[in-house]
Coordinates of C-alpha atoms and ligand atoms in Angstrom, one line a residue:
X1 CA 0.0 0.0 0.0
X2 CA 2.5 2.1 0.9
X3 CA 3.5 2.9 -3.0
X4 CA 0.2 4.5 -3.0
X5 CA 1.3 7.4 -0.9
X6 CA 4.5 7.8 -2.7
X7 CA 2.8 8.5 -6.4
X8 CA 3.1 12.3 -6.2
X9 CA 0.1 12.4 -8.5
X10 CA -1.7 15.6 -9.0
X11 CA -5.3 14.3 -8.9
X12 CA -7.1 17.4 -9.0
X13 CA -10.1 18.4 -7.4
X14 CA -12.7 16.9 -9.0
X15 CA -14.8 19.4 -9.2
X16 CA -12.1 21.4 -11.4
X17 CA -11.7 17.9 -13.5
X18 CA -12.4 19.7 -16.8
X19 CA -9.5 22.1 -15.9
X20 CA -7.3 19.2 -14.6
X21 CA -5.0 18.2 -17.7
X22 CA -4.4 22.4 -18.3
X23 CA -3.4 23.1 -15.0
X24 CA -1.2 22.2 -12.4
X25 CA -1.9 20.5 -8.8
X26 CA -0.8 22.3 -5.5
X27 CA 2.4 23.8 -6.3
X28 CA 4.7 26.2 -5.4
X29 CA 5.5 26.8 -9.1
X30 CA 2.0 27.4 -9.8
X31 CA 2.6 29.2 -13.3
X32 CA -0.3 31.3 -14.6
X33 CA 0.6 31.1 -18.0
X34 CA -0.1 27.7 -18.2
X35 CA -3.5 27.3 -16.3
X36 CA -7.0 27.0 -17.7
X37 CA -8.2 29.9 -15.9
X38 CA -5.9 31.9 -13.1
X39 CA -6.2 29.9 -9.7
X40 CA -7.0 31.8 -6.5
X41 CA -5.5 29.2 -3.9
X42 CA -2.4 26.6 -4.7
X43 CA -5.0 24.4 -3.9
X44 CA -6.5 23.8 -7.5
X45 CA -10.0 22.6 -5.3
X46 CA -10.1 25.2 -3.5
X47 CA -9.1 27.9 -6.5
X48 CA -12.4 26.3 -8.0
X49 CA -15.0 26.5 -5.3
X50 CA -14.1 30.4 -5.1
X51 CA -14.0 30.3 -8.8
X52 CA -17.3 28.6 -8.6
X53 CA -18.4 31.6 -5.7
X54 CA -17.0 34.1 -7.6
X55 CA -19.4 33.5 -10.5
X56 CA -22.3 34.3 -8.8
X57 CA -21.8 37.6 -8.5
X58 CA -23.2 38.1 -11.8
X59 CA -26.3 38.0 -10.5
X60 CA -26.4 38.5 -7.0
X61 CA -25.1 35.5 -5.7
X62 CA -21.9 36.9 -4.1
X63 CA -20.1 39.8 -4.3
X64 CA -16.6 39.8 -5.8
X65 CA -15.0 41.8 -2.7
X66 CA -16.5 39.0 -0.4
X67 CA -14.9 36.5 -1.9
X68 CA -11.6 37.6 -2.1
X69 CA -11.4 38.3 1.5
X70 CA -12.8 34.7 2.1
X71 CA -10.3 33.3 0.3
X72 CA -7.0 35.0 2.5
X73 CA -8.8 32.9 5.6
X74 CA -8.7 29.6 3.2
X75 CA -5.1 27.5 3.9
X76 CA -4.5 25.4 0.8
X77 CA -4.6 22.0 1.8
X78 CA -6.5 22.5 5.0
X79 CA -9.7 21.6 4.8
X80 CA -10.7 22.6 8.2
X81 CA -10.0 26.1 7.3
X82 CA -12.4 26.2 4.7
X83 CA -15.8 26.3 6.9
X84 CA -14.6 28.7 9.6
X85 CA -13.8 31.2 6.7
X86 CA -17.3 31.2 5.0
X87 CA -19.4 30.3 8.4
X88 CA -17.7 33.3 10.1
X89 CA -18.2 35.9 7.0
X90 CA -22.1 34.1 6.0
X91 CA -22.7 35.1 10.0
X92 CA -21.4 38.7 9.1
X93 CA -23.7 39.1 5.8
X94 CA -26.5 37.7 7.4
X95 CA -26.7 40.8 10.3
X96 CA -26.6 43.2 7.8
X97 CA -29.4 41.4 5.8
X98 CA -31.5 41.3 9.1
X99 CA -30.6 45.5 9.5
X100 CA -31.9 46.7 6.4
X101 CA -36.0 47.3 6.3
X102 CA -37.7 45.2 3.7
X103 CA -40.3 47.9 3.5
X104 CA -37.6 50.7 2.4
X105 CA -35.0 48.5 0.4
X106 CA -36.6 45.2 -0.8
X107 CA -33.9 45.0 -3.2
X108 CA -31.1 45.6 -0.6
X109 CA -32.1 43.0 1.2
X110 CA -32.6 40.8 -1.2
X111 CA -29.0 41.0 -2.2
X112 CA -27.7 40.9 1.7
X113 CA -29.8 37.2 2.0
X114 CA -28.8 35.9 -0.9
X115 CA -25.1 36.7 -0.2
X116 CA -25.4 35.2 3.3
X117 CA -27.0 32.4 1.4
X118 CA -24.7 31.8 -0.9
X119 CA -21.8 31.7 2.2
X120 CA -23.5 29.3 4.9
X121 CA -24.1 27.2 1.9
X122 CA -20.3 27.0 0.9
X123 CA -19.7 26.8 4.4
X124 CA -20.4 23.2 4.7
X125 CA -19.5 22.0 1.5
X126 CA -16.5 20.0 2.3
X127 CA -18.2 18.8 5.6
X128 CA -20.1 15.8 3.9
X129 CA -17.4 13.6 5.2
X130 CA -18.9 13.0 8.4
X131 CA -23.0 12.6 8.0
X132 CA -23.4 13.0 11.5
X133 CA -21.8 16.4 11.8
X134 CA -25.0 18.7 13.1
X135 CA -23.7 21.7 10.8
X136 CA -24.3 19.5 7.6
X137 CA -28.2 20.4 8.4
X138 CA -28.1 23.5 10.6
X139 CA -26.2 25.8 8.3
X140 CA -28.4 23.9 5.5
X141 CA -31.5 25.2 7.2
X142 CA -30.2 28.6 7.8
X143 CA -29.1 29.1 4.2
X144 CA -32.2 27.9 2.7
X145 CA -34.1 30.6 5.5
X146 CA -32.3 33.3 3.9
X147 CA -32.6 32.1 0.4
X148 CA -36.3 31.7 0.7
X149 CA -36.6 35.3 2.2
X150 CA -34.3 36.5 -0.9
X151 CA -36.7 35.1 -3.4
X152 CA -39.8 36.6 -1.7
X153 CA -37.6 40.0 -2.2
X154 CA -37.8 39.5 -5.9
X155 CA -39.7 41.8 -8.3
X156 CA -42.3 38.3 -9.2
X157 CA -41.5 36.3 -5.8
X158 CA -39.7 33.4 -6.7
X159 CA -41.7 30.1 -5.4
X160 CA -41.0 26.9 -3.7
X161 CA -42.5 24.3 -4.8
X162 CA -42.2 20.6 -3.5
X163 CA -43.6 17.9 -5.3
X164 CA -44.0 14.5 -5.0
X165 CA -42.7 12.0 -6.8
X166 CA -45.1 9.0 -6.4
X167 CA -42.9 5.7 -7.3
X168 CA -39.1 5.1 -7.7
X169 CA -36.7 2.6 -7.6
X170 CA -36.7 4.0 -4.0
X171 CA -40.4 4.4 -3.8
X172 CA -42.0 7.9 -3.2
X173 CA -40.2 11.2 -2.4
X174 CA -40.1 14.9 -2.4
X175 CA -38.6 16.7 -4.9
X176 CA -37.4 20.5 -4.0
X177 CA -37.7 22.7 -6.6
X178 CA -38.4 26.7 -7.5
X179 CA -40.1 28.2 -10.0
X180 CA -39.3 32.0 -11.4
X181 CA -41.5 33.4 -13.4
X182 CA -40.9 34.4 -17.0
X183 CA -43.0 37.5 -17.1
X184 CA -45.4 39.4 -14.3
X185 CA -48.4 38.4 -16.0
X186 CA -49.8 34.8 -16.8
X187 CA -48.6 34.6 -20.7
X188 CA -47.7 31.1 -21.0
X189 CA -44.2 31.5 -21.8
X190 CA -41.5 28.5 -22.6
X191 CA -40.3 27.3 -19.3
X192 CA -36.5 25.6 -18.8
X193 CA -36.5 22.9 -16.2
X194 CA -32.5 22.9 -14.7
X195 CA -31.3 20.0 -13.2
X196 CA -27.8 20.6 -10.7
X197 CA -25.0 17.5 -10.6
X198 CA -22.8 16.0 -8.5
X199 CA -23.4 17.9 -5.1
X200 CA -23.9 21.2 -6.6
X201 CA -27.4 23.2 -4.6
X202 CA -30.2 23.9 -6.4
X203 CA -30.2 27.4 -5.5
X204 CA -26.6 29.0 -6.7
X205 CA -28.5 27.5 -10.3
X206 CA -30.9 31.2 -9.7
X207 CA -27.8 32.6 -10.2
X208 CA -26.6 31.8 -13.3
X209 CA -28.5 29.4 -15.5
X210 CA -31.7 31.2 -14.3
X211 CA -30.4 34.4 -14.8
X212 CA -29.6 33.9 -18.3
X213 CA -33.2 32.3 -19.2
X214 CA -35.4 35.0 -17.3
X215 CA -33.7 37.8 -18.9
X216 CA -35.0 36.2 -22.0
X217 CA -38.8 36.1 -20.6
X218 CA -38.4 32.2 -20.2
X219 CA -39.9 30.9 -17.3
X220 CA -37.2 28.8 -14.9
X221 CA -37.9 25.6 -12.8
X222 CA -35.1 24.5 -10.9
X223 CA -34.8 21.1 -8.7
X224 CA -32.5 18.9 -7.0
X225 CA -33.2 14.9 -7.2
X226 CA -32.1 11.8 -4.9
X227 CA -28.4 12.1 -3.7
X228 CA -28.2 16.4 -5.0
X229 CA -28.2 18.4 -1.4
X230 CA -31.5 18.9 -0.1
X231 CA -33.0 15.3 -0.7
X232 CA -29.4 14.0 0.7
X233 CA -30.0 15.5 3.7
X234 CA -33.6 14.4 3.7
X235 CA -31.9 10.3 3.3
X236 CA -31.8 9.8 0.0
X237 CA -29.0 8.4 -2.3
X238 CA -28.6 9.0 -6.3
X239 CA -30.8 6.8 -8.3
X240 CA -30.3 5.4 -11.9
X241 CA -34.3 6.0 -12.9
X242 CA -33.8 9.7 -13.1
X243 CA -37.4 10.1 -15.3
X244 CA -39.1 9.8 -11.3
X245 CA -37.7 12.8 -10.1
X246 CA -38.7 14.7 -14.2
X247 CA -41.5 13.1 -14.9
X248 CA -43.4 14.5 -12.1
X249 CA -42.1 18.1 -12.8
X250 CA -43.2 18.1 -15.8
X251 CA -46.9 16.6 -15.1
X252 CA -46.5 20.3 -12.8
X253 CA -46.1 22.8 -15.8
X254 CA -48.6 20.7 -17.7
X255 CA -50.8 22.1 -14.5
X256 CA -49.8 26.0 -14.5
X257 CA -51.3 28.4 -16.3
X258 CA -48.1 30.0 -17.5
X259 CA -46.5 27.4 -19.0
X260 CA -46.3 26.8 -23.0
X261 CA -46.4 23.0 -22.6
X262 CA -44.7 22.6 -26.6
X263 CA -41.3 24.5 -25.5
X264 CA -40.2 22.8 -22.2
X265 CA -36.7 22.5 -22.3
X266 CA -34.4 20.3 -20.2
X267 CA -30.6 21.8 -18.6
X268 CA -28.7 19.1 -17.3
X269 CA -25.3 21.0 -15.7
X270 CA -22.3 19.0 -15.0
X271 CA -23.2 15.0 -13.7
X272 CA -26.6 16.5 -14.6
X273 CA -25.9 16.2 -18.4
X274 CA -25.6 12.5 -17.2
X275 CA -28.8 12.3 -15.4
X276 CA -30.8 14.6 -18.1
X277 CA -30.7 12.4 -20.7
X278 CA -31.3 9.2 -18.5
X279 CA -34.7 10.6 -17.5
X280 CA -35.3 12.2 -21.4
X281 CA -35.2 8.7 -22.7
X282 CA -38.3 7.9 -20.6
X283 CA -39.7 11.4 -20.7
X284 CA -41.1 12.4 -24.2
X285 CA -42.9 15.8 -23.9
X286 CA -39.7 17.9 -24.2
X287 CA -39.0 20.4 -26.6
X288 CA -35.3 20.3 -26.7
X289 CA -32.1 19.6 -24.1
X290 CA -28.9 21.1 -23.2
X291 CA -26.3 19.0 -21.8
X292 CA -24.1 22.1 -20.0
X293 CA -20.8 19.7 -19.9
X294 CA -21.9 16.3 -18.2
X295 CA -20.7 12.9 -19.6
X296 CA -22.1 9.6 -20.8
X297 CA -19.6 7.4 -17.9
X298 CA -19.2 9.7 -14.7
X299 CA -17.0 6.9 -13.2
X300 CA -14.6 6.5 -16.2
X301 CA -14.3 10.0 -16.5
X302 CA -13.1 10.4 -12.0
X303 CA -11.3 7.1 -12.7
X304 CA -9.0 9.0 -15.7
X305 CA -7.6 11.2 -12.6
X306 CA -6.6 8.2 -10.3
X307 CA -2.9 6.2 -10.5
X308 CA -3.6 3.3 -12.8
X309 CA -2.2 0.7 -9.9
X310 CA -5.6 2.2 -7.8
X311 CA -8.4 1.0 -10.8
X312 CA -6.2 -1.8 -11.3
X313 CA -7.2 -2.9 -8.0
X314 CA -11.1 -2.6 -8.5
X315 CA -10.3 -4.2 -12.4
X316 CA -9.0 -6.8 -9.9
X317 CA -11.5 -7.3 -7.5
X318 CA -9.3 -6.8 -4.9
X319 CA -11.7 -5.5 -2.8
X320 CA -9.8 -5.3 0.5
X321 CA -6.5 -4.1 -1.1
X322 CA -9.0 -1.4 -3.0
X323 CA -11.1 -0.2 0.0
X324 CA -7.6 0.1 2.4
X325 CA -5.9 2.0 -0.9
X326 CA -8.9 5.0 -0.6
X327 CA -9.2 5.0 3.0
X328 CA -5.5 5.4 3.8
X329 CA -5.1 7.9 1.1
X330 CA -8.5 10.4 1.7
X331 CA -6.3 13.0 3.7
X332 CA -2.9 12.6 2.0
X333 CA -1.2 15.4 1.0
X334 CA -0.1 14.0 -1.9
X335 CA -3.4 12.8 -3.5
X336 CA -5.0 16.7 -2.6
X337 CA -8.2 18.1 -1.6
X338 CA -10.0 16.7 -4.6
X339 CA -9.7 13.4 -4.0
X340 CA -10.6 13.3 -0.6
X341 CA -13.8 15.6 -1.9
X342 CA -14.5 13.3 -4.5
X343 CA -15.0 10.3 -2.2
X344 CA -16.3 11.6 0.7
X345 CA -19.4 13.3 -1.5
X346 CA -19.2 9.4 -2.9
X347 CA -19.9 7.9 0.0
X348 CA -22.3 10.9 1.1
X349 CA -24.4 10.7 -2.7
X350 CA -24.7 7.1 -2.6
X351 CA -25.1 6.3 1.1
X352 CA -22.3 4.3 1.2
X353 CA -18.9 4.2 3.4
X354 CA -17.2 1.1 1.4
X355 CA -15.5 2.4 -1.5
X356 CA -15.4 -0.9 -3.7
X357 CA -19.0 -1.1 -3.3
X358 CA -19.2 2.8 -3.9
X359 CA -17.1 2.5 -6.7
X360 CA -19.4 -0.3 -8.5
X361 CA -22.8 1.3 -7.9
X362 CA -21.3 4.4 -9.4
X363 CA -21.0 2.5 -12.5
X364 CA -24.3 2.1 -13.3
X365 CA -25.0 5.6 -13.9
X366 CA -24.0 5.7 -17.6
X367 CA -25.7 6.3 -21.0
X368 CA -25.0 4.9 -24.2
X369 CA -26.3 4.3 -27.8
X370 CA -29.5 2.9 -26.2
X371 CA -30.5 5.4 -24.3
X372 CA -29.8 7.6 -27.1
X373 CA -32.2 5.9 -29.4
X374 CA -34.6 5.8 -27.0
X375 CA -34.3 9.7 -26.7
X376 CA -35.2 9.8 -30.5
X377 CA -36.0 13.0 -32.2
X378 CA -35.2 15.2 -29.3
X379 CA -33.0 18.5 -30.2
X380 CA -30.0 18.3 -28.0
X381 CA -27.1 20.9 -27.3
X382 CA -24.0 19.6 -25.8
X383 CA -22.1 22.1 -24.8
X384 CA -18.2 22.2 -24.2
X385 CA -15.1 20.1 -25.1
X386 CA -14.2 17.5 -22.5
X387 CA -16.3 14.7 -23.5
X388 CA -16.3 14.0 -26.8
X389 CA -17.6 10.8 -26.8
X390 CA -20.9 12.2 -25.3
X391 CA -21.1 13.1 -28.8
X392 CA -20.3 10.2 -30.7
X393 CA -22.6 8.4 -28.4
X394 CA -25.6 10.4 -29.5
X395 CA -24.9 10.3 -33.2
X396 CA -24.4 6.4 -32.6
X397 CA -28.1 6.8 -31.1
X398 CA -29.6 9.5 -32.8
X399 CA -29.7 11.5 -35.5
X400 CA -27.0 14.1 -36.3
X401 CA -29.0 16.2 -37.9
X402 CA -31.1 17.2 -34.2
X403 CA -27.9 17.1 -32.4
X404 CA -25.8 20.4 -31.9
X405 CA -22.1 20.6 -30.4
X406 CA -20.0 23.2 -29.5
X407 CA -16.8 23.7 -27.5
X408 CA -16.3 27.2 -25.8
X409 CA -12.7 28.3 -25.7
X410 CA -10.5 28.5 -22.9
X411 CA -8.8 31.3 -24.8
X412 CA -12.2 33.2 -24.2
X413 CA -12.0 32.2 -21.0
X414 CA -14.7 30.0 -21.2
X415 CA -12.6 26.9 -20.6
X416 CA -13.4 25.8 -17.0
X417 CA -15.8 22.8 -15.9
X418 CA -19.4 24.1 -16.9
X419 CA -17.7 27.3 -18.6
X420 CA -18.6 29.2 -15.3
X421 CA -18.2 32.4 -15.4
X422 CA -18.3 33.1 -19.3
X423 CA -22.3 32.5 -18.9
X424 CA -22.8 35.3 -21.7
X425 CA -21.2 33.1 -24.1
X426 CA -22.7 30.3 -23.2
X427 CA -26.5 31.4 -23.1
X428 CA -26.0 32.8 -25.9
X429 CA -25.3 30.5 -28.1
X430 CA -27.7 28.7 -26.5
X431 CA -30.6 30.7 -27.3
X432 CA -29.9 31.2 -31.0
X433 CA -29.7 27.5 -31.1
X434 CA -33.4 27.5 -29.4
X435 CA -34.6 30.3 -31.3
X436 CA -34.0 27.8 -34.5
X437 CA -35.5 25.1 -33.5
X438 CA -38.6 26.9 -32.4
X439 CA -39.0 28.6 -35.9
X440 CA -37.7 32.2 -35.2
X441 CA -38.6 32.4 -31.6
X442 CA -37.4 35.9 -30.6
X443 CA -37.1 36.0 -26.9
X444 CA -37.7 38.6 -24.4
X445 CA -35.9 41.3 -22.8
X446 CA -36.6 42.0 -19.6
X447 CA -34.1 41.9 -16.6
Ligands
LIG501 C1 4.2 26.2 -19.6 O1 4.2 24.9 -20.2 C2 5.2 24.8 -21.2 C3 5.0 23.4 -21.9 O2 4.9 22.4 -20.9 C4 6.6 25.0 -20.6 O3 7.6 24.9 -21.6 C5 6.7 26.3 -20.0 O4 7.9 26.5 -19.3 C6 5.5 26.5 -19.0 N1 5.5 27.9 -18.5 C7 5.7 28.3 -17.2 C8 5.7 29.7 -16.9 O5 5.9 27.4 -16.4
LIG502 C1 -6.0 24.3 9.6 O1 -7.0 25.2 9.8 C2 -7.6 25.2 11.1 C3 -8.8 26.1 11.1 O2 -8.5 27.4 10.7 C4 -6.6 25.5 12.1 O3 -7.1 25.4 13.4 C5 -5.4 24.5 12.0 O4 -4.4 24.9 12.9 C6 -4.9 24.5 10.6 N1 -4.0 23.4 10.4 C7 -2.8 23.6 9.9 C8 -1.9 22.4 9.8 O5 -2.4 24.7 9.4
LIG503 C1 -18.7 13.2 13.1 O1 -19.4 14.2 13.8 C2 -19.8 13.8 15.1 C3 -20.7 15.0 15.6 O2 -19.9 16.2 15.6 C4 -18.7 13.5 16.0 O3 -19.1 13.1 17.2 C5 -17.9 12.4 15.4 O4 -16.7 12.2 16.1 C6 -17.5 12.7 13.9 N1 -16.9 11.6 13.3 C7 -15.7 11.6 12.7 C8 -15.3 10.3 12.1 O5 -15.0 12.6 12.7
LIG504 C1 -42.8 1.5 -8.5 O1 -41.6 1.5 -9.3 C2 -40.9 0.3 -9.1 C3 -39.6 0.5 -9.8 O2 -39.4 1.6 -10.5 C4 -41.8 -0.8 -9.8 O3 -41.1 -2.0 -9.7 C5 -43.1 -0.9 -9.1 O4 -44.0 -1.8 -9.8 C6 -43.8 0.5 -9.1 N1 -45.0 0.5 -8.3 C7 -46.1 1.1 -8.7 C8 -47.3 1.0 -7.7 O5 -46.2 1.7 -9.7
LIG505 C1 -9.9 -1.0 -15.6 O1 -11.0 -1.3 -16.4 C2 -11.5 -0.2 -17.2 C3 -12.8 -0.6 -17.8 O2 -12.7 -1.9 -18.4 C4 -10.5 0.2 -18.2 O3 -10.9 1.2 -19.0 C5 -9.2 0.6 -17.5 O4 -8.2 0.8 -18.5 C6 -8.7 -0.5 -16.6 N1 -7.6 0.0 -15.8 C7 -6.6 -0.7 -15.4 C8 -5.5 0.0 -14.7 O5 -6.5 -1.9 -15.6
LIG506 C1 -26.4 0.7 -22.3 O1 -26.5 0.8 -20.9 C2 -27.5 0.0 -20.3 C3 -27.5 0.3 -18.8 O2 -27.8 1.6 -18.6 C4 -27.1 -1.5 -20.6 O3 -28.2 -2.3 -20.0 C5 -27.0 -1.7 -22.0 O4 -26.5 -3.0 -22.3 C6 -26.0 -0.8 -22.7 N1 -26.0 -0.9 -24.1 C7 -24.9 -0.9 -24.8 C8 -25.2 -1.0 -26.3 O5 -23.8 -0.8 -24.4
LIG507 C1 -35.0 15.4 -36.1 O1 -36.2 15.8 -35.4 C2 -37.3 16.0 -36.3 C3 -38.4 16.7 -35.4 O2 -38.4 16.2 -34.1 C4 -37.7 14.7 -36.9 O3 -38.8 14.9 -37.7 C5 -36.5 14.1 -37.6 O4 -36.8 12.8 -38.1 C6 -35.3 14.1 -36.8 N1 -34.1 13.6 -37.6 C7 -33.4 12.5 -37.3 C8 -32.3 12.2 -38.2 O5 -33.7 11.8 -36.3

């Protein structure tokens, strides 16, 4: 075991997988020149998640000042710095959102909630390690206090709406979602549904895909399924029959009266471009879908990061010599933050501490030429250039002529997992591509 520790391999946070191969891992010759996009910790995780903060400031998610004074209180490599830092400044935020009067400056505090928001909720984020810590829920319950009081700041109140998902592979449960209005008045307007990924909350997605689609006069569902944060912390792990947690969304905008039932449009963004098209191939009354990033093979594409003598193991079925590998390597140095994030949201997502077993179920979340055909006709958009073979998968499957890729540039700095932060490219593109498809749709212009 002990070679493990001694491969100096740069496995890079996961969640900056997409910017692994461009950039370098924690290292004091960290050279801008030659980075995707320019890091703000020596700890490429870290120099993500603020990244990832950053963003939101395009639309009131954060504000850029914040952030950078977060980051001076983050230590790369300590991971127990990292909560302190945003708890602390989320506590700070949140008493000046409490000080300002609704009454006099609803969109002042607005802003102040969703910032505090936005910093209680990156607070826990690397705390899934331990599901018995009490601040995985409490700071949970405070962000999404101050997130609901944001979105009853806005001009239309933003809504939350559970719904029910009647039968699963797991049987019934509720599915958290919001809905932003389009419009002020009750046109039925084309509505996007936007599915998060991996671990990412459903409500930094108001942010920035939402942003981008109400601007437009597009209406904006967003929700978090089995495994994603909210249902997590309500007990349940990722499922494979992703159409249980869509299928019942949509049934919803079949019921509202501002919904244009021919042009609902399916966002999958990052492991949710896995999970969108799962549930498409079951759920026919979509208009079109955009895959922002995501991959046919989740597993294959975290496995591409680890030493080959580590997958060898599982090829191997060496299940003890596997399990002891991960375990006795989730806080080395040497493997970095992102692989101790990307298991311990493993075992978190899928309920499950053993990482052979882990490792396994995570391989059944896949797509291929089957699901494909079973999508049929569907319009897709896959956006970005890591995955390839998403592509090729869906030409295999469907036909070329309904399917639409395109790579945004790291040289327009566009190049990072999801393209965060270059969201004006990205929508768009987008929308031009949706404007086709719907015959000359011109979209609004409102926000
Ligand atoms: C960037 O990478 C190239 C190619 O690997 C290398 O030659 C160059 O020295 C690097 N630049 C810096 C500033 O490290
Ligand atoms: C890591 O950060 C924590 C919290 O800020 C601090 O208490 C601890 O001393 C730090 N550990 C190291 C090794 O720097
Ligand atoms: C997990 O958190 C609980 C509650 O804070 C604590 O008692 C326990 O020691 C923690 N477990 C580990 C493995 O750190
Ligand atoms: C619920 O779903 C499961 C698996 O998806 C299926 O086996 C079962 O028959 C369903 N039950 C009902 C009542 O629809
Ligand atoms: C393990 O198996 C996978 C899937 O068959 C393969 O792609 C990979 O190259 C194998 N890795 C090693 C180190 O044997
Ligand atoms: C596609 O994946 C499914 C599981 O999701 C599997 O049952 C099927 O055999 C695969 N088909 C091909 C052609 O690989
Ligand atoms: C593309 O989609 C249109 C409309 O949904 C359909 O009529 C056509 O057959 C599709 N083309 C292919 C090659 O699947």
């Amino acid at each position: 075991m002990k070679s493990f520790s001694r491969i100096a391999l740069p496995i890079i946070g996961f969640a900056a997988w997409s910017a692994a191969q461009a950039s370098s891992a924690i290292s004091p010759t960290y050279a801008p020149q030659n980075s995707t996009i320019f890091q703000l910790s020596a700890d490429p995780e870290f120099a993500f998640l603020f990244e990832a903060t950053l963003s939101l400031a395009e639309n009131e998610g954060s504000n850029t000042g914040e952030v950078l004074r977060v980051a001076t209180k983050v230590i790369s490599g300590n991971i127990s710095s990292y909560y302190p830092a945003y708890y602390n400044f989320a506590e700070k935020i949140h008493a000046i959102a409490e000080g300002i009067d609704p009454a006099v400056d609803p969109a002042g505090a607005r802003e102040a909630y969703f910032h505090a928001s936005t910093y209680y909720r990156d607070s826990v984020y690397l705390l899934v390690n331990n599901a018995s810590d009490p601040r995985l829920y409490s700071v949970w319950d405070q962000q999404l206090a101050d997130f609901a009081k944001a979105i009853s700041f806005l001009p239309v109140p933003g809504e939350r709406v559970i719904l029910k998902a009647p039968n699963s592979s797991i049987g019934p449960f509720d599915i958290p979602t919001y809905y932003y209005k389009g419009s002020d008045c009750d046109d039925r307007l084309p509505t996007v549904i936007v599915g998060t990924g991996y671990d990412g909350p459903q409500e930094e997605l108001y942010h920035l895909p939402c942003a981008n689609i109400l601007k437009r006069s597009i209406n904006c569902l967003t929700y978090e399924g089995p495994g994603q944060p909210t249902p997590r912390r309500a007990g349940h792990a990722f499922i494979t029959d992703w159409n249980s947690v869509v299928t019942p969304i949509v049934d919803y905008l079949h019921t509202r009266k501002d919904v244009d039932t021919t042009r609902i449009v399916l966002l999958g963004d990052s492991f949710g471009g896995l999970l969108a098209p799962l549930a498409a191939a079951k759920e026919h009354r979509l208009s079109a879908m955009f895959l922002l990033d995501g991959l046919p093979n989740f597993r294959q594409a975290v496995a591409a990061q680890f030493p080959p003598q580590l997958t060898g193991l599982y090829n191997d079925s060496k299940v003890d010599e596997f399990n002891q590998a991960i375990l006795q390597n989730l806080n080395n140095p040497e493997f970095g933050t992102g692989f101790f994030y990307i298991w311990a949201y493993t075992f978190w997502g899928l309920k499950n501490p053993e990482p052979y077993s882990a490792w396994k179920r995570l391989g059944d979340f896949v797509w291929n030429e089957t699901t494909a055909a079973e999508i049929g006709n569907l319009p897709v958009y896959v956006a970005k250039g890591r995955v390839r073979r998403q592509h090729d998968s869906f030409r295999a499957g469907a036909g070329e002529e309904n399917l639409t890729y395109h790579e945004f540039l790291t040289s327009l700095g566009a190049g990072e997992h999801t393209s965060i932060g270059a969201e004006a490219q990205i929508y768009a593109s987008f929308f031009a591509w949706l404007s086709e498809i719907w015959g000359g749709y011109k979209f609004g212009n409102s926000r």
